[in-house]
Structure formats: structure tokens, C-alpha cells
mmCIF file of C-alpha atoms in Angstrom:
data_model
loop_
_atom_site.group_PDB
_atom_site.id
_atom_site.type_symbol
_atom_site.label_atom_id
_atom_site.label_comp_id
_atom_site.label_asym_id
_atom_site.label_seq_id
_atom_site.Cartn_x
_atom_site.Cartn_y
_atom_site.Cartn_z
ATOM 1 C CA MET Y 5 -10.176 12.714 -0.146
ATOM 2 C CA LYS Y 6 -7.565 15.050 1.311
ATOM 3 C CA ILE Y 7 -5.693 13.618 4.303
ATOM 4 C CA THR Y 8 -2.854 16.136 4.579
ATOM 5 C CA SER Y 9 -1.717 18.847 2.195
ATOM 6 C CA GLN Y 10 0.413 16.206 0.448
ATOM 7 C CA VAL Y 11 -1.537 12.970 0.941
ATOM 8 C CA PHE Y 12 -4.825 12.041 -0.747
ATOM 9 C CA GLN Y 13 -6.974 8.945 -1.145
ATOM 10 C CA VAL Y 14 -7.677 8.507 -4.862
ATOM 11 C CA GLY Y 15 -9.129 5.012 -4.980
ATOM 12 C CA GLY Y 16 -11.012 2.432 -2.990
ATOM 13 C CA SER Y 17 -14.332 0.610 -2.811
ATOM 14 C CA THR Y 18 -16.369 3.827 -2.893
ATOM 15 C CA GLN Y 19 -14.015 5.901 -5.039
ATOM 16 C CA SER Y 20 -12.939 3.707 -7.923
ATOM 17 C CA TYR Y 21 -14.331 0.139 -7.889
ATOM 18 C CA SER Y 22 -16.180 -1.995 -5.345
ATOM 19 C CA ALA Y 23 -13.411 -4.615 -5.041
ATOM 20 C CA ASP Y 24 -10.541 -2.112 -4.813
ATOM 21 C CA ALA Y 25 -8.451 -1.689 -1.705
ATOM 22 C CA ALA Y 26 -7.596 1.909 -0.891
ATOM 23 C CA ILE Y 27 -5.194 3.730 -3.212
ATOM 24 C CA TYR Y 28 -3.249 6.684 -1.841
ATOM 25 C CA LEU Y 29 -1.406 9.525 -3.573
ATOM 26 C CA ILE Y 30 1.593 11.336 -2.117
ATOM 27 C CA LYS Y 31 2.760 14.457 -3.905
ATOM 28 C CA ASP Y 32 5.429 17.066 -3.349
ATOM 29 C CA GLY Y 33 5.971 19.770 -5.927
ATOM 30 C CA PRO Y 34 6.165 18.279 -9.432
ATOM 31 C CA VAL Y 35 6.698 14.700 -8.251
ATOM 32 C CA ALA Y 36 4.211 12.161 -6.871
ATOM 33 C CA ALA Y 37 3.797 8.496 -5.928
ATOM 34 C CA LEU Y 38 0.949 6.015 -5.591
ATOM 35 C CA ILE Y 39 0.434 3.447 -2.859
ATOM 36 C CA ASP Y 40 -1.231 0.365 -4.399
ATOM 37 C CA ALA Y 41 -3.306 -0.016 -7.552
ATOM 38 C CA GLY Y 42 -6.654 -1.669 -6.814
ATOM 39 C CA THR Y 43 -7.990 -4.454 -9.045
ATOM 40 C CA GLY Y 44 -7.930 -2.451 -12.262
ATOM 41 C CA GLY Y 45 -11.713 -2.325 -12.499
ATOM 42 C CA GLY Y 46 -11.669 1.383 -11.681
ATOM 43 C CA ALA Y 47 -8.328 2.423 -13.188
ATOM 44 C CA ARG Y 48 -9.842 5.243 -15.270
ATOM 45 C CA ARG Y 49 -11.579 6.663 -12.215
ATOM 46 C CA VAL Y 50 -8.303 6.510 -10.283
ATOM 47 C CA VAL Y 51 -6.582 8.542 -12.993
ATOM 48 C CA ASP Y 52 -9.433 11.072 -12.931
ATOM 49 C CA ASN Y 53 -9.143 11.303 -9.143
ATOM 50 C CA ILE Y 54 -5.400 11.886 -9.440
ATOM 51 C CA ARG Y 55 -6.074 14.776 -11.808
ATOM 52 C CA SER Y 56 -8.659 16.207 -9.401
ATOM 53 C CA THR Y 57 -5.872 16.766 -6.852
ATOM 54 C CA GLY Y 58 -4.073 18.979 -9.351
ATOM 55 C CA THR Y 59 -1.590 16.222 -10.154
ATOM 56 C CA GLY Y 60 -0.772 15.169 -13.697
ATOM 57 C CA PRO Y 61 -0.591 11.369 -14.111
ATOM 58 C CA ASP Y 62 2.816 11.731 -15.755
ATOM 59 C CA SER Y 63 4.199 13.184 -12.505
ATOM 60 C CA ILE Y 64 3.788 9.815 -10.737
ATOM 61 C CA ARG Y 65 7.344 8.561 -10.258
ATOM 62 C CA TYR Y 66 6.699 5.439 -8.168
ATOM 63 C CA LEU Y 67 3.880 2.921 -7.842
ATOM 64 C CA PHE Y 68 4.449 1.170 -4.517
ATOM 65 C CA LEU Y 69 2.741 -2.214 -4.103
ATOM 66 C CA THR Y 70 2.475 -3.012 -0.405
ATOM 67 C CA HIS Y 71 1.907 -6.719 -1.086
ATOM 68 C CA CYS Y 72 0.934 -9.034 -3.904
ATOM 69 C CA HIS Y 73 -2.820 -9.444 -3.356
ATOM 70 C CA TYR Y 74 -5.101 -8.761 -6.295
ATOM 71 C CA ASP Y 75 -7.228 -6.054 -4.683
ATOM 72 C CA HIS Y 76 -4.010 -4.044 -4.290
ATOM 73 C CA THR Y 77 -2.166 -5.020 -7.476
ATOM 74 C CA GLY Y 78 -4.571 -6.071 -10.226
ATOM 75 C CA GLY Y 79 -4.561 -2.557 -11.657
ATOM 76 C CA ALA Y 80 -0.776 -2.113 -11.572
ATOM 77 C CA LEU Y 81 -0.209 -2.587 -15.303
ATOM 78 C CA GLU Y 82 -2.961 -0.142 -16.266
ATOM 79 C CA LEU Y 83 -1.805 2.521 -13.825
ATOM 80 C CA GLN Y 84 1.810 2.081 -14.876
ATOM 81 C CA LYS Y 85 0.768 2.569 -18.506
ATOM 82 C CA ALA Y 86 -1.238 5.676 -17.615
ATOM 83 C CA THR Y 87 1.506 7.248 -15.501
ATOM 84 C CA GLY Y 88 4.850 5.896 -16.694
ATOM 85 C CA SER Y 89 5.700 5.053 -13.074
ATOM 86 C CA VAL Y 90 8.274 2.619 -11.711
ATOM 87 C CA ILE Y 91 6.744 -0.340 -9.854
ATOM 88 C CA VAL Y 92 8.223 -1.095 -6.420
ATOM 89 C CA ALA Y 93 7.493 -4.151 -4.245
ATOM 90 C CA HIS Y 94 9.312 -6.362 -1.796
ATOM 91 C CA ALA Y 95 11.185 -9.167 -3.538
ATOM 92 C CA LEU Y 96 9.340 -11.908 -1.647
ATOM 93 C CA ASP Y 97 5.987 -10.842 -3.102
ATOM 94 C CA ALA Y 98 7.409 -9.649 -6.426
ATOM 95 C CA ALA Y 99 7.947 -13.311 -7.326
ATOM 96 C CA PHE Y 100 4.197 -14.034 -7.162
ATOM 97 C CA LEU Y 101 3.407 -10.922 -9.207
ATOM 98 C CA GLU Y 102 5.907 -11.711 -11.930
ATOM 99 C CA ASP Y 103 4.747 -15.334 -12.107
ATOM 100 C CA GLY Y 104 1.105 -14.283 -12.416
ATOM 101 C CA ASP Y 105 0.250 -16.571 -9.479
ATOM 102 C CA SER Y 106 -3.541 -16.294 -9.230
ATOM 103 C CA GLU Y 107 -3.738 -18.392 -6.052
ATOM 104 C CA THR Y 108 -1.143 -16.717 -3.835
ATOM 105 C CA THR Y 109 -2.232 -13.272 -5.057
ATOM 106 C CA ALA Y 110 -5.872 -14.243 -4.310
ATOM 107 C CA ALA Y 111 -6.978 -13.183 -7.801
ATOM 108 C CA SER Y 112 -8.995 -16.411 -7.918
ATOM 109 C CA TRP Y 113 -10.945 -15.223 -4.865
ATOM 110 C CA TYR Y 114 -12.248 -12.404 -7.062
ATOM 111 C CA GLY Y 115 -13.135 -14.706 -9.959
ATOM 112 C CA SER Y 116 -10.213 -13.319 -11.935
ATOM 113 C CA PHE Y 117 -6.605 -14.095 -12.768
ATOM 114 C CA MET Y 118 -3.349 -12.265 -12.149
ATOM 115 C CA LYS Y 119 -1.604 -10.897 -15.218
ATOM 116 C CA PRO Y 120 2.170 -11.090 -14.751
ATOM 117 C CA VAL Y 121 3.510 -7.765 -13.468
ATOM 118 C CA ALA Y 122 7.187 -6.859 -13.940
ATOM 119 C CA VAL Y 123 8.467 -5.282 -10.728
ATOM 120 C CA ASP Y 124 11.114 -2.667 -11.531
ATOM 121 C CA ILE Y 125 12.538 -2.277 -8.029
ATOM 122 C CA LYS Y 126 12.559 -5.370 -5.823
ATOM 123 C CA VAL Y 127 13.264 -4.366 -2.245
ATOM 124 C CA THR Y 128 15.314 -6.909 -0.300
ATOM 125 C CA GLU Y 129 16.169 -4.811 2.757
ATOM 126 C CA GLY Y 130 14.145 -4.556 5.930
ATOM 127 C CA GLU Y 131 14.044 -0.797 5.388
ATOM 128 C CA LYS Y 132 14.667 1.312 2.289
ATOM 129 C CA GLN Y 133 14.273 5.039 1.645
ATOM 130 C CA PHE Y 134 12.866 6.718 -1.451
ATOM 131 C CA VAL Y 135 13.091 10.472 -2.022
ATOM 132 C CA LEU Y 136 10.169 12.310 -3.573
ATOM 133 C CA ASP Y 137 11.401 15.849 -4.202
ATOM 134 C CA GLY Y 138 11.440 17.202 -0.620
ATOM 135 C CA LEU Y 139 9.764 14.183 1.007
ATOM 136 C CA THR Y 140 11.428 10.999 2.248
ATOM 137 C CA LEU Y 141 9.361 7.799 2.093
ATOM 138 C CA ASN Y 142 10.417 4.903 4.292
ATOM 139 C CA PHE Y 143 9.589 1.424 2.984
ATOM 140 C CA TYR Y 144 9.525 -1.272 5.711
ATOM 141 C CA HIS Y 145 9.233 -5.026 5.276
ATOM 142 C CA THR Y 146 6.433 -6.199 7.604
ATOM 143 C CA PRO Y 147 5.705 -9.862 6.765
ATOM 144 C CA GLY Y 148 2.832 -11.892 8.126
ATOM 145 C CA HIS Y 149 -0.223 -11.274 5.979
ATOM 146 C CA SER Y 150 1.991 -12.291 3.049
ATOM 147 C CA PRO Y 151 5.728 -13.037 2.892
ATOM 148 C CA GLY Y 152 6.569 -9.672 1.321
ATOM 149 C CA SER Y 153 3.978 -7.454 3.008
ATOM 150 C CA SER Y 154 5.338 -3.959 3.530
ATOM 151 C CA VAL Y 155 4.294 -0.561 4.842
ATOM 152 C CA LEU Y 156 5.433 2.953 4.066
ATOM 153 C CA THR Y 157 5.685 6.112 6.139
ATOM 154 C CA VAL Y 158 6.069 9.768 5.266
ATOM 155 C CA ARG Y 159 6.142 12.896 7.398
ATOM 156 C CA SER Y 160 3.659 15.468 6.091
ATOM 157 C CA ASP Y 161 2.348 18.610 7.795
ATOM 158 C CA ASP Y 162 4.504 17.625 10.787
ATOM 159 C CA GLN Y 163 2.613 14.343 11.178
ATOM 160 C CA LEU Y 164 3.864 10.815 10.626
ATOM 161 C CA VAL Y 165 1.582 9.116 8.113
ATOM 162 C CA LEU Y 166 1.625 5.296 8.052
ATOM 163 C CA PHE Y 167 0.398 3.425 4.977
ATOM 164 C CA GLY Y 168 -0.395 0.084 6.612
ATOM 165 C CA GLN Y 169 -2.592 -1.359 3.941
ATOM 166 C CA ASP Y 170 -3.648 -4.683 5.467
ATOM 167 C CA VAL Y 171 -3.020 -4.219 9.172
ATOM 168 C CA HIS Y 172 -6.135 -6.337 9.720
ATOM 169 C CA GLY Y 173 -4.813 -9.387 7.851
ATOM 170 C CA PRO Y 174 -6.341 -11.867 7.253
ATOM 171 C CA LEU Y 175 -4.064 -14.859 7.767
ATOM 172 C CA ASN Y 176 -4.534 -17.809 5.432
ATOM 173 C CA ASP Y 177 -2.374 -20.742 4.354
ATOM 174 C CA VAL Y 178 -3.157 -20.098 0.669
ATOM 175 C CA LEU Y 179 -1.750 -16.582 1.103
ATOM 176 C CA ARG Y 180 1.372 -18.072 2.758
ATOM 177 C CA SER Y 181 0.657 -16.076 5.894
ATOM 178 C CA SER Y 182 2.703 -16.398 9.091
ATOM 179 C CA ARG Y 183 1.048 -15.656 12.445
ATOM 180 C CA LYS Y 184 4.411 -15.301 14.188
ATOM 181 C CA ASP Y 185 5.649 -12.761 11.634
ATOM 182 C CA TYR Y 186 2.292 -10.963 11.660
ATOM 183 C CA ILE Y 187 2.391 -10.394 15.431
ATOM 184 C CA ARG Y 188 5.983 -9.207 15.238
ATOM 185 C CA SER Y 189 5.055 -6.793 12.432
ATOM 186 C CA LEU Y 190 2.093 -5.365 14.358
ATOM 187 C CA GLU Y 191 4.378 -4.715 17.318
ATOM 188 C CA PHE Y 192 6.764 -2.914 14.961
ATOM 189 C CA LEU Y 193 3.915 -0.760 13.619
ATOM 190 C CA LEU Y 194 3.025 0.244 17.163
ATOM 191 C CA SER Y 195 6.639 1.289 17.761
ATOM 192 C CA LEU Y 196 6.417 3.808 14.899
ATOM 193 C CA GLU Y 197 3.863 5.879 16.875
ATOM 194 C CA ALA Y 198 2.180 7.168 13.727
ATOM 195 C CA ASP Y 199 -0.150 10.155 13.883
ATOM 196 C CA ILE Y 200 -2.260 8.988 10.917
ATOM 197 C CA LEU Y 201 -2.937 5.466 9.666
ATOM 198 C CA CYS Y 202 -4.065 4.977 6.058
ATOM 199 C CA GLU Y 203 -5.448 1.420 6.020
ATOM 200 C CA GLY Y 204 -6.413 -0.553 2.957
ATOM 201 C CA HIS Y 205 -9.991 -1.450 3.858
ATOM 202 C CA PHE Y 206 -11.013 0.268 7.097
ATOM 203 C CA GLY Y 207 -10.369 3.897 6.217
ATOM 204 C CA VAL Y 208 -8.110 6.565 7.705
ATOM 205 C CA PHE Y 209 -7.430 6.903 11.426
ATOM 206 C CA PHE Y 210 -6.354 10.246 12.878
ATOM 207 C CA GLY Y 211 -4.466 10.701 16.143
ATOM 208 C CA ARG Y 212 -1.941 8.422 17.832
ATOM 209 C CA GLU Y 213 -4.516 6.952 20.203
ATOM 210 C CA GLU Y 214 -6.892 5.967 17.387
ATOM 211 C CA VAL Y 215 -4.034 4.479 15.373
ATOM 212 C CA ARG Y 216 -2.725 2.530 18.361
ATOM 213 C CA ASN Y 217 -6.192 1.241 19.288
ATOM 214 C CA PHE Y 218 -6.796 -0.078 15.772
ATOM 215 C CA ILE Y 219 -3.448 -1.881 15.545
ATOM 216 C CA GLU Y 220 -3.717 -3.292 19.081
ATOM 217 C CA SER Y 221 -7.184 -4.678 18.324
ATOM 218 C CA TYR Y 222 -5.509 -7.194 15.983
ATOM 219 C CA LEU Y 223 -2.905 -8.205 18.530
#
């Protein structure tokens, strides 16, 4: 699914595997990046969808994991193997991925287990920039849903695109959620005034009013 000339959805419950959260591709020239990895159940379909955008899997430089939960990360090892990408996550959630923690990552909720995932770049800052040829991706720490939950933004076709994968939560003690942090993070997302929101489970929202309405509904 084409979102802008540089942003595509290449995975999700109807595109790759029923339990997958949305997977997004950002590309600029010969270089690309993926946002999240699904459960792994549809990894081959994700790779095929990447190719259908005219992007070679070996052009994927980064695989950004927005948080540790299995529906976003279970396929990380397979997609890394298929693309040769560098895995990026916030340090607070990287610990659960590297430990193969099936409870905190919610893999057990899916009747599965979390294979340990080595995170190549562990972000510790509240904000970090990554350059993708001519595009700048901003990585923001937005805790609440999980300790290391993060979002990314990129400006494409003169629109600010926000990858807010689990804006909707949920909050759960097993996931080590924090309601106070979650509310603060939602308020931060509103301050970005994004033109497009790419959410992990509820689709893509176009226009600042639609984006704002969706985020505010969880406040």
C-alpha cells in the first residue's frame, strides 16, 4: 500500500500474517528502512511486498523496532537475515528482546516464545536522528505502553509522517506499562502535529484533524 512516494505498508494482518502488526517501508534512492517486523509468520510475504515496491531487500539499511512486543518483533531475525539490516530499538526494550523474555514481549499471548534478538543500535536518548540518503528519520522515546516504546517521524512529499505503532496501548502490568508515561507520550505525539499517522493496528490516518482525533481519543 502506497502512503507517500517514499512510504509504503508492506506487512500487517491482511498483508503478511493475521497476527502481524503493521510493517512500514521507507525508501529514498538506493537506501531503505523498515518499521517493525511482525511475528515472523509472514516474513516471506513481507519480503515479496518489499520487492513489489521496486526495492531490493538488500537495500534495507535499518530495521527499527518501535517496542519489544512479539507482534512487532517476532520476525526481526528472519527479516534481518533476508535484508542484512541493522536492528535499532530503545535500550529499555532491547533488554527484553536480547533476553528472549516471552512474558514482557507478550510472545506467550500468541502461544509462542521470543527468540533472543541482538539489537545492534540501542538508543538511550530521548531523540535520535538517522539519515537515509536524503531523508532524516527522527526516533523519539515515548514510554507508556512499554518502557522503551518509541515512535519515528519522517517528512515525505512535504508531509510529516508519524509512525506511532501502538498509540492505542493497551496498558498492562505484565507489559510493564505506565499510565503516567503513556499520557505524557500521547501529549507529545499531539505536539508533533503530524499530517499522516501510520498506526500498528488501526491503519493509516490522513490529515492533521484525523490524526489528532485518533490520538486524543486515547487521552
